[in-house]
Amino acid sequence: MSLSDFIDIHTHILPGIDDGPQNLEESAALARCYTDMGITQVIATSHYIPGTAWAASSQLILEKIAELQGYLQRNSIPLAIFPGMEIAYHKKLQEHLETQTFLPLGTSFHYLLEPSFTDSAEALFHCLDQLLEQGRKIILAHPERIPGLREMRNPIDQLVRQGLKIQINTGSLLGKFGAESKHVGLQFIESNCVHYLASDAHGVNSRRPPTGEEWSQLGIILGIDVLEQLCCINPAQLLAEKE
Ligand SMILES: [Fe+2]
């Protein structure tokens, strides 16, 4: 396994669109974090939080990707950026999925869904149950970070059996979000209900992609086979999926 096989499916790399980089230079600096490691493919997952300033349209996201991709090419930074968004769970999510255009990850069928830090877990589970029943493909972002979900292993296991996929943050396993997120993230992985490990990077400073040393730590924590499955094999299959 080489770092060149890693594909980050959750990163806030687009400029001036959410709490990630605020301009092209900052986006390029984050892109260099990847290419310096040999990583060449990421999925841009800007926040979509309705009713806030972080709710860019699919069209704007595609325009930002094209703008950044051109800037990276002119600056010889060989990072391919695939479209996506991190859709915040909200009470009208199901209705909005019917009536609005959201970007799935790459050309796949899968939407990345961010659980709420404040809404009840029951409301989320009910919504996920309905969406999965309808045949929607959902990847739940970083449940290990959400206090209301950490004790909800049985309902989450049930949803995984129904087809839900789970993405854990690298920062959680590295202890950057506290001991509880790390503990719960490892529990999820040990119970084989995690499909993806991704950085959820927001820039080059406090929430940056793992360094080489940190990737080595993750290999020790998880074992190389698990790391390869969650960061290389499963993301590659996702990018190969066609709508
Ligand atoms: Fe995120």
CSV table of C-alpha atoms and ligand atoms in Angstrom, one decimal:
chain,number,residue,atom,x,y,z
A,1,MET,CA,0.0,0.0,0.0
A,2,SER,CA,1.2,3.5,-0.9
A,3,LEU,CA,-0.1,6.9,0.1
A,4,SER,CA,-0.7,7.5,-3.6
A,5,ASP,CA,-3.6,5.0,-3.3
A,6,PHE,CA,-5.3,7.0,-0.6
A,7,ILE,CA,-8.4,8.9,-1.6
A,8,ASP,CA,-9.8,11.4,0.9
A,9,ILE,CA,-13.6,11.3,0.5
A,10,HIS,CA,-14.3,14.1,3.0
A,11,THR,CA,-12.5,17.4,2.8
A,12,HIS,CA,-13.4,21.1,2.8
A,13,ILE,CA,-11.0,22.3,0.2
A,14,LEU,CA,-13.0,24.7,-1.9
A,15,PRO,CA,-12.3,28.5,-1.4
A,16,GLY,CA,-14.7,30.9,0.3
A,17,ILE,CA,-17.7,28.5,0.5
A,18,ASP,CA,-17.8,27.3,4.2
A,19,ASP,CA,-15.4,27.2,7.1
A,20,GLY,CA,-12.6,25.7,5.0
A,21,PRO,CA,-10.1,27.8,3.0
A,22,GLN,CA,-11.2,31.4,2.4
A,23,ASN,CA,-9.3,31.9,-0.9
A,24,LEU,CA,-7.5,30.1,-3.7
A,25,GLU,CA,-4.1,30.4,-2.0
A,26,GLU,CA,-5.4,28.7,1.2
A,27,SER,CA,-7.1,26.0,-0.9
A,28,ALA,CA,-3.8,25.4,-2.8
A,29,ALA,CA,-1.9,25.2,0.5
A,30,LEU,CA,-4.3,22.4,1.6
A,31,ALA,CA,-4.0,20.7,-1.8
A,32,ARG,CA,-0.2,20.7,-1.2
A,33,CYS,CA,-0.7,18.9,2.1
A,34,TYR,CA,-2.1,16.0,0.0
A,35,THR,CA,0.3,16.1,-2.9
A,36,ASP,CA,3.4,16.4,-0.7
A,37,MET,CA,2.2,13.0,0.8
A,38,GLY,CA,1.7,11.6,-2.7
A,39,ILE,CA,-2.1,11.7,-2.4
A,40,THR,CA,-3.7,12.7,-5.8
A,41,GLN,CA,-7.5,12.4,-5.4
A,42,VAL,CA,-10.0,13.9,-3.0
A,43,ILE,CA,-13.7,14.6,-2.9
A,44,ALA,CA,-14.7,18.2,-2.1
A,45,THR,CA,-17.4,18.0,0.5
A,46,SER,CA,-18.4,21.6,1.4
A,47,HIS,CA,-21.0,22.0,4.1
A,48,TYR,CA,-24.6,22.3,3.0
A,49,ILE,CA,-26.5,23.6,6.1
A,50,PRO,CA,-29.8,25.1,5.0
A,51,GLY,CA,-30.7,28.5,6.4
A,52,THR,CA,-27.0,29.4,6.9
A,53,ALA,CA,-24.3,31.0,4.9
A,54,TRP,CA,-22.9,27.5,4.3
A,55,ALA,CA,-25.4,26.3,1.8
A,56,ALA,CA,-23.8,26.7,-1.6
A,57,SER,CA,-25.8,25.4,-4.5
A,58,SER,CA,-24.6,22.4,-6.5
A,59,GLN,CA,-23.9,24.7,-9.4
A,60,LEU,CA,-21.7,27.0,-7.3
A,61,ILE,CA,-19.8,24.0,-5.9
A,62,LEU,CA,-19.1,22.7,-9.5
A,63,GLU,CA,-17.9,26.2,-10.5
A,64,LYS,CA,-15.6,26.4,-7.5
A,65,ILE,CA,-14.1,23.0,-8.3
A,66,ALA,CA,-13.4,24.1,-11.9
A,67,GLU,CA,-11.9,27.4,-10.6
A,68,LEU,CA,-9.7,25.6,-8.1
A,69,GLN,CA,-8.7,22.8,-10.4
A,70,GLY,CA,-7.5,25.4,-13.0
A,71,TYR,CA,-5.5,27.2,-10.3
A,72,LEU,CA,-3.9,24.0,-9.1
A,73,GLN,CA,-3.0,23.0,-12.7
A,74,ARG,CA,-1.4,26.5,-13.3
A,75,ASN,CA,0.6,26.0,-10.1
A,76,SER,CA,1.7,22.4,-10.9
A,77,ILE,CA,-0.2,20.9,-8.0
A,78,PRO,CA,-1.4,17.5,-9.2
A,79,LEU,CA,-4.6,17.0,-7.2
A,80,ALA,CA,-7.8,15.8,-8.8
A,81,ILE,CA,-10.9,17.1,-7.0
A,82,PHE,CA,-14.2,15.3,-7.4
A,83,PRO,CA,-17.5,16.9,-6.5
A,84,GLY,CA,-19.6,16.3,-3.4
A,85,MET,CA,-21.1,18.0,-0.5
A,86,GLU,CA,-21.6,17.3,3.2
A,87,ILE,CA,-25.4,17.7,3.7
A,88,ALA,CA,-26.4,18.5,7.2
A,89,TYR,CA,-29.3,16.5,8.6
A,90,HIS,CA,-32.3,18.7,9.0
A,91,LYS,CA,-36.0,18.1,9.5
A,92,LYS,CA,-36.9,18.7,5.9
A,93,LEU,CA,-34.0,16.6,4.5
A,94,GLN,CA,-36.3,13.9,3.0
A,95,GLU,CA,-38.5,16.5,1.3
A,96,HIS,CA,-35.4,18.5,0.1
A,97,LEU,CA,-33.8,15.4,-1.5
A,98,GLU,CA,-37.0,15.1,-3.6
A,99,THR,CA,-37.1,18.8,-4.6
A,100,GLN,CA,-33.5,20.0,-4.7
A,101,THR,CA,-30.4,19.1,-6.5
A,102,PHE,CA,-27.7,17.8,-4.1
A,103,LEU,CA,-24.3,16.5,-5.2
A,104,PRO,CA,-23.6,12.8,-4.4
A,105,LEU,CA,-19.9,11.9,-3.9
A,106,GLY,CA,-18.1,11.7,-7.3
A,107,THR,CA,-20.4,10.0,-9.8
A,108,SER,CA,-21.7,7.6,-7.2
A,109,PHE,CA,-25.2,7.3,-5.8
A,110,HIS,CA,-24.0,8.1,-2.3
A,111,TYR,CA,-24.8,11.2,-0.3
A,112,LEU,CA,-22.6,12.3,2.6
A,113,LEU,CA,-24.8,13.2,5.5
A,114,GLU,CA,-23.6,15.1,8.6
A,115,PRO,CA,-25.6,14.3,11.8
A,116,SER,CA,-26.7,17.2,13.9
A,117,PHE,CA,-24.8,17.9,17.1
A,118,THR,CA,-28.1,19.0,18.8
A,119,ASP,CA,-31.1,17.3,17.2
A,120,SER,CA,-32.3,14.0,18.7
A,121,ALA,CA,-30.8,10.7,17.5
A,122,GLU,CA,-34.3,9.3,17.2
A,123,ALA,CA,-35.2,11.8,14.5
A,124,LEU,CA,-32.1,11.1,12.6
A,125,PHE,CA,-32.6,7.3,12.8
A,126,HIS,CA,-36.2,7.6,11.7
A,127,CYS,CA,-35.1,9.7,8.7
A,128,LEU,CA,-32.3,7.3,7.8
A,129,ASP,CA,-34.7,4.3,8.0
A,130,GLN,CA,-37.1,6.0,5.6
A,131,LEU,CA,-34.3,7.0,3.2
A,132,LEU,CA,-32.8,3.5,3.2
A,133,GLU,CA,-36.3,2.1,2.6
A,134,GLN,CA,-36.6,4.3,-0.4
A,135,GLY,CA,-33.3,2.9,-1.8
A,136,ARG,CA,-31.2,6.0,-1.0
A,137,LYS,CA,-27.5,5.5,-0.5
A,138,ILE,CA,-26.2,7.3,2.5
A,139,ILE,CA,-22.8,7.7,4.1
A,140,LEU,CA,-23.1,9.0,7.7
A,141,ALA,CA,-20.2,11.3,8.5
A,142,HIS,CA,-18.3,11.0,11.8
A,143,PRO,CA,-20.9,9.6,14.2
A,144,GLU,CA,-18.2,9.1,16.7
A,145,ARG,CA,-18.0,12.9,17.2
A,146,ILE,CA,-21.7,13.3,18.0
A,147,PRO,CA,-22.4,12.9,21.8
A,148,GLY,CA,-26.0,11.8,21.1
A,149,LEU,CA,-24.9,9.0,18.8
A,150,ARG,CA,-22.1,7.5,20.8
A,151,GLU,CA,-24.3,5.3,23.0
A,152,MET,CA,-26.6,4.3,20.1
A,153,ARG,CA,-24.6,1.4,18.8
A,154,ASN,CA,-27.6,-1.0,18.4
A,155,PRO,CA,-29.7,1.3,16.2
A,156,ILE,CA,-26.7,2.3,14.1
A,157,ASP,CA,-25.7,-1.4,13.7
A,158,GLN,CA,-29.3,-2.0,12.5
A,159,LEU,CA,-29.1,0.8,10.0
A,160,VAL,CA,-25.8,-0.5,8.7
A,161,ARG,CA,-27.5,-3.9,8.1
A,162,GLN,CA,-30.1,-1.9,6.1
A,163,GLY,CA,-27.3,-0.4,3.9
A,164,LEU,CA,-26.1,2.7,5.8
A,165,LYS,CA,-22.4,3.3,5.4
A,166,ILE,CA,-20.3,4.9,8.1
A,167,GLN,CA,-17.3,7.3,7.7
A,168,ILE,CA,-15.0,8.0,10.7
A,169,ASN,CA,-12.6,10.9,10.9
A,170,THR,CA,-8.8,10.3,11.0
A,171,GLY,CA,-8.6,13.1,13.7
A,172,SER,CA,-10.9,11.1,16.0
A,173,LEU,CA,-8.6,8.0,15.9
A,174,LEU,CA,-5.6,10.3,16.5
A,175,GLY,CA,-7.3,11.7,19.6
A,176,LYS,CA,-7.8,15.2,18.2
A,177,PHE,CA,-11.5,15.3,19.2
A,178,GLY,CA,-11.0,13.8,22.7
A,179,ALA,CA,-10.7,10.4,24.3
A,180,GLU,CA,-14.4,9.5,23.8
A,181,SER,CA,-14.4,10.1,20.1
A,182,LYS,CA,-11.3,8.0,19.7
A,183,HIS,CA,-12.7,5.2,21.9
A,184,VAL,CA,-16.1,5.1,20.1
A,185,GLY,CA,-14.4,5.4,16.6
A,186,LEU,CA,-12.3,2.4,17.4
A,187,GLN,CA,-15.4,0.5,18.7
A,188,PHE,CA,-17.2,1.2,15.5
A,189,ILE,CA,-14.2,-0.1,13.5
A,190,GLU,CA,-13.8,-3.2,15.7
A,191,SER,CA,-17.5,-4.1,15.1
A,192,ASN,CA,-16.9,-3.9,11.3
A,193,CYS,CA,-19.5,-1.3,10.6
A,194,VAL,CA,-17.1,1.4,9.3
A,195,HIS,CA,-16.7,1.7,5.5
A,196,TYR,CA,-14.5,4.9,5.1
A,197,LEU,CA,-11.9,6.8,7.0
A,198,ALA,CA,-11.4,10.4,5.9
A,199,SER,CA,-9.8,13.5,7.1
A,200,ASP,CA,-12.7,16.1,7.2
A,201,ALA,CA,-9.8,18.6,6.7
A,202,HIS,CA,-10.6,22.3,6.8
A,203,GLY,CA,-7.1,23.8,6.1
A,204,VAL,CA,-3.4,23.5,6.8
A,205,ASN,CA,-3.6,24.4,10.5
A,206,SER,CA,-5.7,22.8,13.3
A,207,ARG,CA,-7.8,20.6,11.0
A,208,ARG,CA,-5.4,19.5,8.4
A,209,PRO,CA,-5.0,16.0,6.7
A,210,PRO,CA,-2.8,13.6,8.6
A,211,THR,CA,1.0,14.0,8.3
A,212,GLY,CA,3.2,11.1,7.3
A,213,GLU,CA,3.9,10.4,10.9
A,214,GLU,CA,0.1,10.4,11.7
A,215,TRP,CA,-0.6,8.0,8.7
A,216,SER,CA,2.0,5.7,10.3
A,217,GLN,CA,0.2,5.9,13.6
A,218,LEU,CA,-3.1,5.1,12.0
A,219,GLY,CA,-1.4,2.0,10.4
A,220,ILE,CA,-0.3,0.9,13.8
A,221,ILE,CA,-3.7,1.6,15.5
A,222,LEU,CA,-5.8,-0.1,12.8
A,223,GLY,CA,-3.4,-2.5,11.0
A,224,ILE,CA,-2.4,-1.9,7.4
A,225,ASP,CA,-5.1,-4.1,5.9
A,226,VAL,CA,-7.9,-2.2,7.6
A,227,LEU,CA,-6.4,1.2,6.8
A,228,GLU,CA,-6.1,0.1,3.1
A,229,GLN,CA,-9.7,-1.0,3.0
A,230,LEU,CA,-11.1,2.2,4.6
A,231,CYS,CA,-8.8,4.7,2.8
A,232,CYS,CA,-8.0,3.1,-0.5
A,233,ILE,CA,-10.1,0.2,-1.6
A,234,ASN,CA,-13.6,1.4,-0.5
A,235,PRO,CA,-13.0,5.0,-1.7
A,236,ALA,CA,-11.8,3.7,-5.1
A,237,GLN,CA,-14.9,1.6,-5.4
A,238,LEU,CA,-17.0,4.6,-4.6
A,239,LEU,CA,-15.3,6.7,-7.3
A,240,ALA,CA,-15.7,3.9,-9.8
A,241,GLU,CA,-19.5,3.8,-9.1
A,242,LYS,CA,-21.6,5.4,-11.8
A,243,GLU,CA,-25.0,7.0,-11.2
B,1,FE,FE,-16.9,17.9,7.2
